[in-house]
PDB file of C-alpha atoms and ligand atoms in Angstrom:
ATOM      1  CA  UNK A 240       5.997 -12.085  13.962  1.00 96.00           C
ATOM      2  CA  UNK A 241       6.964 -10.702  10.845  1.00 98.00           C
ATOM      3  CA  UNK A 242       5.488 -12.266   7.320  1.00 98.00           C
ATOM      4  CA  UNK A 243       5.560 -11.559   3.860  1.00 98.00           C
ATOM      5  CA  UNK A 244       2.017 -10.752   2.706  1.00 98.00           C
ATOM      6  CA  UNK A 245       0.108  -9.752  -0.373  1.00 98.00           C
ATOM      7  CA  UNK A 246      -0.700  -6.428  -1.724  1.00 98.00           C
ATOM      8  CA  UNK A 247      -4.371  -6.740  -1.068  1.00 98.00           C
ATOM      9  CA  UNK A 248      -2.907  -7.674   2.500  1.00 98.00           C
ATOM     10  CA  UNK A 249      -1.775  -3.637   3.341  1.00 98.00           C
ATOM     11  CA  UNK A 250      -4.368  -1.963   1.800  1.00 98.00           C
ATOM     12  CA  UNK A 251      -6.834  -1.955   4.998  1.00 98.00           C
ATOM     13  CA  UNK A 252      -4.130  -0.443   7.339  1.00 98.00           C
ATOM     14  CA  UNK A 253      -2.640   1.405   4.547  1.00 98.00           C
ATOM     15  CA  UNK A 254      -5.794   3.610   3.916  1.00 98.00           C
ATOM     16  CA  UNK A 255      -6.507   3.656   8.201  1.00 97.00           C
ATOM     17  CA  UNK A 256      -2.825   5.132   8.448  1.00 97.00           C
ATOM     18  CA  UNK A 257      -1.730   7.088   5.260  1.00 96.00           C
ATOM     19  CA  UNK A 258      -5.013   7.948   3.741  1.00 94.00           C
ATOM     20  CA  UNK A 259      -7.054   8.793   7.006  1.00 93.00           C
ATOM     21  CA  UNK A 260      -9.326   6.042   6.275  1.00 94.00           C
ATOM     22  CA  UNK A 261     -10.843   8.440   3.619  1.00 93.00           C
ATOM     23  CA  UNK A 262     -10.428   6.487   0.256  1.00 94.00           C
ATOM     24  CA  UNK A 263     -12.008   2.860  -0.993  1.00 96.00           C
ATOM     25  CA  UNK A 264      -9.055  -0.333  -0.554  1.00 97.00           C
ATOM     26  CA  UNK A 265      -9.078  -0.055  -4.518  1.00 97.00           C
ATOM     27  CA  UNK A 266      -7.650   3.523  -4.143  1.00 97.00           C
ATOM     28  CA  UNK A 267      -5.133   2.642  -1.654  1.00 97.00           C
ATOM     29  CA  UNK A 268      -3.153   0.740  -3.812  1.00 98.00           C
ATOM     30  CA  UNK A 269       0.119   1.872  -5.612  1.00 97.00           C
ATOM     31  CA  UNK A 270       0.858   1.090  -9.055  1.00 97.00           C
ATOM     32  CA  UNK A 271       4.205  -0.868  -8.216  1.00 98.00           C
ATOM     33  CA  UNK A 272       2.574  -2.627  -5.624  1.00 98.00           C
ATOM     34  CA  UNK A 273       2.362  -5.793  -8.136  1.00 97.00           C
ATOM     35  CA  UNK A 274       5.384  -5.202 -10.376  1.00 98.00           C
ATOM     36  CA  UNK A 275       7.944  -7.940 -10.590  1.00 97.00           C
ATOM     37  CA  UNK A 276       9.719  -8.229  -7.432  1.00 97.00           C
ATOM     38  CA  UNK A 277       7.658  -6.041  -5.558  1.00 98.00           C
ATOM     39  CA  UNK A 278       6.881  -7.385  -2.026  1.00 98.00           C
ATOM     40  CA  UNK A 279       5.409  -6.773   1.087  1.00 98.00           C
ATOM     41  CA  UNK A 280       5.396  -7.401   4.404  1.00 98.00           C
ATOM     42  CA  UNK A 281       3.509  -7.346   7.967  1.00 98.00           C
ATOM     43  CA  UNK A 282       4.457  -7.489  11.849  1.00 98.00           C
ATOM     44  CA  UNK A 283       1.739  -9.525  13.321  1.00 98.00           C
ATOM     45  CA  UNK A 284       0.801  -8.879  17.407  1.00 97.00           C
ATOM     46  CA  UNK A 285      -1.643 -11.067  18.691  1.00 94.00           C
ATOM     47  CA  UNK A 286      -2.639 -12.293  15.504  1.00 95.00           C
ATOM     48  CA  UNK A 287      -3.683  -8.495  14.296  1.00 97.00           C
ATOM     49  CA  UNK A 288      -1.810  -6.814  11.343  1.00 98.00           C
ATOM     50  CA  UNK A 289       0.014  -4.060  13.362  1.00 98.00           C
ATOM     51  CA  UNK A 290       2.567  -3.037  10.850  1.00 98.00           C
ATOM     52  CA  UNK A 291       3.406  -2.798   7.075  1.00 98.00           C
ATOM     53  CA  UNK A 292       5.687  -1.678   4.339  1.00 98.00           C
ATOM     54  CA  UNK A 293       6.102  -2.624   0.853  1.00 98.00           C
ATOM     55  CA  UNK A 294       9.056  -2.498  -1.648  1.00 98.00           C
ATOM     56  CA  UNK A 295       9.571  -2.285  -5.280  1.00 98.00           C
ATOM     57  CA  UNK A 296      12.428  -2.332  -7.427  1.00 98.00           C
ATOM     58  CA  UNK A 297      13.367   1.295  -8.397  1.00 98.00           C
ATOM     59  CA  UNK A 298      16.469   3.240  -9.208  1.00 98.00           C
ATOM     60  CA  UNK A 299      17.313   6.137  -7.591  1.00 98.00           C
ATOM     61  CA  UNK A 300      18.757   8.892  -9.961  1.00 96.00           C
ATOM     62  CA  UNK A 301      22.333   9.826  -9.166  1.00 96.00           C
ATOM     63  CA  UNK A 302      22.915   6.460  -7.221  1.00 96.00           C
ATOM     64  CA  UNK A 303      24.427   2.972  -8.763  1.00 95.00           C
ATOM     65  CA  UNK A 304      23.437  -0.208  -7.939  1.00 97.00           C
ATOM     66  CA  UNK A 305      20.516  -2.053  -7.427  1.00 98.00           C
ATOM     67  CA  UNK A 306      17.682  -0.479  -5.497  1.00 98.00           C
ATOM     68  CA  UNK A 307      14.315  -0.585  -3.969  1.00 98.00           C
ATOM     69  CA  UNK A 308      11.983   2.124  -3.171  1.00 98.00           C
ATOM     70  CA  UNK A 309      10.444   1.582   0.224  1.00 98.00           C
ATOM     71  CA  UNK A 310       6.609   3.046   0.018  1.00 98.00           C
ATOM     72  CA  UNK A 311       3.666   2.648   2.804  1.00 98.00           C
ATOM     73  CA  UNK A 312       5.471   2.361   5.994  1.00 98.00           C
ATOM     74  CA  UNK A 313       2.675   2.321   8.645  1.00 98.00           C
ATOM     75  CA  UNK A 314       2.171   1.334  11.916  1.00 98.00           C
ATOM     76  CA  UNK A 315      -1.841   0.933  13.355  1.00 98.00           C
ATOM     77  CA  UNK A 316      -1.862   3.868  16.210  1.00 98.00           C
ATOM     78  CA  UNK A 317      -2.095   1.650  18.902  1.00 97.00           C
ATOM     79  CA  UNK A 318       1.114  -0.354  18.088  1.00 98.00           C
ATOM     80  CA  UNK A 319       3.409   2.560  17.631  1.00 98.00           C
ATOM     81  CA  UNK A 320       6.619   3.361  19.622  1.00 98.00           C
ATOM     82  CA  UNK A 321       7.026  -0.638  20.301  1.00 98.00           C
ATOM     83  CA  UNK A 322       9.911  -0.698  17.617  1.00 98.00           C
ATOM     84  CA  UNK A 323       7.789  -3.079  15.133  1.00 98.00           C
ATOM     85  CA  UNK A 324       8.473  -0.652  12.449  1.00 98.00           C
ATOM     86  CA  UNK A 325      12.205  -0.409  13.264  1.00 98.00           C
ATOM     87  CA  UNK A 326      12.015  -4.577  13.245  1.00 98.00           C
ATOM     88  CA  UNK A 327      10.215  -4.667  10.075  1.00 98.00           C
ATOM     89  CA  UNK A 328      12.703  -2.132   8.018  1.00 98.00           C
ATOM     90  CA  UNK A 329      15.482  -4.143   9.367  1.00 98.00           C
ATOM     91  CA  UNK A 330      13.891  -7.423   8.270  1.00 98.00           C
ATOM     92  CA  UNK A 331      13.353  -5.905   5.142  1.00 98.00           C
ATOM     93  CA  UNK A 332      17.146  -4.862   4.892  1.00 98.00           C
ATOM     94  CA  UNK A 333      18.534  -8.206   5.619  1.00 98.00           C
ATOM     95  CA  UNK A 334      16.510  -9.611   3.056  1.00 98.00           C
ATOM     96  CA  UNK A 335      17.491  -7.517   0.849  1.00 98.00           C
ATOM     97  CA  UNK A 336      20.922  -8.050   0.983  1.00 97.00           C
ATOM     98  CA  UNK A 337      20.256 -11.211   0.762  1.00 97.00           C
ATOM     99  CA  UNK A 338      19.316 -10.453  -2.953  1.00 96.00           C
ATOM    100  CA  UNK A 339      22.078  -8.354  -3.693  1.00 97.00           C
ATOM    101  CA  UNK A 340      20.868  -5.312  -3.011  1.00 98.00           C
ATOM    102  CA  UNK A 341      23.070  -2.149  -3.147  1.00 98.00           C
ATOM    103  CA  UNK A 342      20.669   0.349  -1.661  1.00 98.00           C
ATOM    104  CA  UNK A 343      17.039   1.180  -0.588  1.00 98.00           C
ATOM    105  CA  UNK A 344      15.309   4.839  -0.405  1.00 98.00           C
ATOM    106  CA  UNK A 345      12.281   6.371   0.317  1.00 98.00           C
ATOM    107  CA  UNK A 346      10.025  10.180   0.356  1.00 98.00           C
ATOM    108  CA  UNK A 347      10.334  10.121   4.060  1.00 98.00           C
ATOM    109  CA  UNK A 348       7.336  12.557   5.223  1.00 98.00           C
ATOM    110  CA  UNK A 349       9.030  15.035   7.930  1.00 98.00           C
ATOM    111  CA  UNK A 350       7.374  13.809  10.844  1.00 97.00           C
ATOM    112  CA  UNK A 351       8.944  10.427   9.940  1.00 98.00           C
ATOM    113  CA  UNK A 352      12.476  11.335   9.555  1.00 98.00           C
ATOM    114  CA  UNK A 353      13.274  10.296  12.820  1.00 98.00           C
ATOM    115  CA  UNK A 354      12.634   7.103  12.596  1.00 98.00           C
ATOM    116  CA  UNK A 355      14.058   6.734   9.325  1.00 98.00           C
ATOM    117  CA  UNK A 356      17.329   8.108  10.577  1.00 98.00           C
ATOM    118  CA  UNK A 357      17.107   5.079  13.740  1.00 97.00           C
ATOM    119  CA  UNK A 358      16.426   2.371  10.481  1.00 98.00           C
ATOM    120  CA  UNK A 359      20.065   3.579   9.075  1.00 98.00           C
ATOM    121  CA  UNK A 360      18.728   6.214   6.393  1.00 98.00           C
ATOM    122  CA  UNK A 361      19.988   9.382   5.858  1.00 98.00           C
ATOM    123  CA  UNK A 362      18.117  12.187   4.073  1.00 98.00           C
ATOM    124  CA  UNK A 363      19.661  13.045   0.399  1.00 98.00           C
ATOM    125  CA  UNK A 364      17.321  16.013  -0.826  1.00 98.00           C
ATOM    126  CA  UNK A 365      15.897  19.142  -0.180  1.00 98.00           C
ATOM    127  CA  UNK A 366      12.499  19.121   1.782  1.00 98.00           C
ATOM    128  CA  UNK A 367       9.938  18.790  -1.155  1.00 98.00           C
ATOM    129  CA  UNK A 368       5.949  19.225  -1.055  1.00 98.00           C
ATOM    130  CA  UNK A 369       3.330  15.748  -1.401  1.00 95.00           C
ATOM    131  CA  UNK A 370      -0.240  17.555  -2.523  1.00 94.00           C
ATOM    132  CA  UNK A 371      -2.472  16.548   0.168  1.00 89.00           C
ATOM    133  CA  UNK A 372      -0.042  14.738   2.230  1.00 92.00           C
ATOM    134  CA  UNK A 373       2.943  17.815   3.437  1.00 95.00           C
ATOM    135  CA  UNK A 374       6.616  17.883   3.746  1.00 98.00           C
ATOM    136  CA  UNK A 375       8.904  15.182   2.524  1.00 98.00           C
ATOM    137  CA  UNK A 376      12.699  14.534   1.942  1.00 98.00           C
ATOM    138  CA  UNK A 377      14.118  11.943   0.049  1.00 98.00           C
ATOM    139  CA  UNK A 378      15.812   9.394   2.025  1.00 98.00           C
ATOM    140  CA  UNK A 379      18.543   6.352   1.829  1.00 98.00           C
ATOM    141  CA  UNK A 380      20.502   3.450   3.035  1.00 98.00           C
ATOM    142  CA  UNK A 381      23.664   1.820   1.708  1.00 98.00           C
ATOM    143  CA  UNK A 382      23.106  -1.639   1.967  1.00 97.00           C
ATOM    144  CA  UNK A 383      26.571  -3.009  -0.108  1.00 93.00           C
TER     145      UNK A 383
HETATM  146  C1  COA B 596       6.540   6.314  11.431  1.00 75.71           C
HETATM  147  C2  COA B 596       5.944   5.015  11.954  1.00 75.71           C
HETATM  148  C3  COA B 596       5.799   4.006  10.828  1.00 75.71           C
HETATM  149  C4  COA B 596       6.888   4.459  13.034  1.00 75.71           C
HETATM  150  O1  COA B 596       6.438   3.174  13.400  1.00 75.71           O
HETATM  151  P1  COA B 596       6.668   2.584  14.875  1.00 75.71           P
HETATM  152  O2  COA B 596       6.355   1.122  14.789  1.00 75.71           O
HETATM  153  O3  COA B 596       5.923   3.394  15.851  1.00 75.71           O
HETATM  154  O4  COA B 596       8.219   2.854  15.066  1.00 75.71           O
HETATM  155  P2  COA B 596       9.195   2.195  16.130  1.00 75.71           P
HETATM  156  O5  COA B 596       8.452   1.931  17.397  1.00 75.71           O
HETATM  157  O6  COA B 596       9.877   1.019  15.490  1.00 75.71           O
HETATM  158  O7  COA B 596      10.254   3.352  16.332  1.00 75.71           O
HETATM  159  C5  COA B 596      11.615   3.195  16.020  1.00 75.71           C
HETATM  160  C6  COA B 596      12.358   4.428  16.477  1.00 75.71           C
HETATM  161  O8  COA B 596      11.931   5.563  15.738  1.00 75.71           O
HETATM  162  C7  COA B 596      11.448   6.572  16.625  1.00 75.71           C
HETATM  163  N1  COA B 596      10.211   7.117  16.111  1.00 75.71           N
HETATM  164  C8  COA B 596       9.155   6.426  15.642  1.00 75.71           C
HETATM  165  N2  COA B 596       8.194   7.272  15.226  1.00 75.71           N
HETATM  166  C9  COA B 596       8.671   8.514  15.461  1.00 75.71           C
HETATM  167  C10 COA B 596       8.155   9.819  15.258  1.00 75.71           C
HETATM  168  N3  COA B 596       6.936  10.022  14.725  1.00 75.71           N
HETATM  169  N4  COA B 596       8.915  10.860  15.609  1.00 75.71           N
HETATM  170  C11 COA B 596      10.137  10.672  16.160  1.00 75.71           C
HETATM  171  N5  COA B 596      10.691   9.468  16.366  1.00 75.71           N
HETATM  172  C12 COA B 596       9.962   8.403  16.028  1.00 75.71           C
HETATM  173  C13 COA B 596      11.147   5.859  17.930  1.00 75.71           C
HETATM  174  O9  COA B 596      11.372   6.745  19.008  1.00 75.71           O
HETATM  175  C14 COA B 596      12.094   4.716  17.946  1.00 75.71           C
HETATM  176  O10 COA B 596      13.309   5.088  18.525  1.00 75.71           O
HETATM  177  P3  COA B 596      13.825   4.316  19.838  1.00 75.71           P
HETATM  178  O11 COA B 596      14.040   2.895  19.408  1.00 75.71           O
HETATM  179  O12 COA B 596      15.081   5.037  20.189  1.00 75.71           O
HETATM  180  O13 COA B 596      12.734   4.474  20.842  1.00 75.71           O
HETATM  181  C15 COA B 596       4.564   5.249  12.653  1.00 75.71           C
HETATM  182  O14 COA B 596       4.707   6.268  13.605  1.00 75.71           O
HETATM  183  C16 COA B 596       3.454   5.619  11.691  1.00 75.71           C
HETATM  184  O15 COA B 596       2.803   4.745  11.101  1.00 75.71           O
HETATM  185  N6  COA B 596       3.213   6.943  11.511  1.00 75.71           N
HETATM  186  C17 COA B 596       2.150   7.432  10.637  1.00 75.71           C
HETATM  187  C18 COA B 596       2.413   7.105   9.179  1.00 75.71           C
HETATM  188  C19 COA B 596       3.741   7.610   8.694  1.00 75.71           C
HETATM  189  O16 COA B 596       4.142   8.740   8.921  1.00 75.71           O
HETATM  190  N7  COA B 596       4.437   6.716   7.952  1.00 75.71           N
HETATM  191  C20 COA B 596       5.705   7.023   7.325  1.00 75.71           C
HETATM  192  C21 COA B 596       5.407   7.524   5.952  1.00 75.71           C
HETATM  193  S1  COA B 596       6.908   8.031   5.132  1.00 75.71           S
END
């Protein structure tokens, strides 16, 4: 089942996934994770948090419209290949559109393209560096 959530929601999962479990909850969290608009959300299996993403309004330069910036996509290990993160991304962009949305975009790390790409994004930059983190492109999807 598929909820929105808060931002103190993600952070436990967030830091398991993205941040190896190596930083405090407190560090987890992204600046835009409470701007206005921002949301985020959670696939639920068996009552246990097995997926998140969040979203925050945010231009990209170059494009028109009205946009979000997709950030913390994770899914815990044991859920993955199931397609919650497909159905969550896809929740997301129905909602979206819902609120007039003209596009959404991410930095994709490289070993996530893939997925991406099965979501409906398409990369749109160069493969760029993340300190710490490794190879990223810039990815999109049209919504309207
Ligand atoms: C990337 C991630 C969020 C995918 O979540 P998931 O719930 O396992 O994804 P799904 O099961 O919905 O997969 C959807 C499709 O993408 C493909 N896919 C998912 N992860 C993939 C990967 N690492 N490499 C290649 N393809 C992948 C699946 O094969 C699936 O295609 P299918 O429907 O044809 O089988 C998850 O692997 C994860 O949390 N990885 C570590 C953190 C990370 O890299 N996050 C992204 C940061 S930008």
């Amino acid at each position: 089942m598929i909820k929105f959530i808060t931002a103190d929601d993600v952070l436990c999962l967030r830091n398991e996934v993205l941040r190896e479990g190596l930083l405090t909850l407190d560090e987890c969290r992204f600046p835009t994770d409470t701007v206005e608009c921002a949301f985020h959300l959670g696939y639920y299996q068996d009552n246990e948090l097995a997926c998140i993403a969040s979203f925050h309004p945010q231009d990209y330069a170059g494009y028109t419209g009205k946009a979000y910036q997709l950030r913390g996509m994770a899914t815990a290990p044991q859920y993955r290949g199931k397609g919650f993160g497909n159905q969550l991304v896809n929740f997301a962009l129905v909602y979206l559109r819902g609120q007039k949305t003209n596009y959404v975009w991410c930095n994709a790390r490289k070993v996530a393209v893939q997925f991406y790409n099965h979501a409906g994004f398409e990369v749109i930059s160069d493969e760029f560096e993340v300190p710490g983190i490794g190879p990223h492109y810039v990815m999109y999807v049209k919504i309207r």
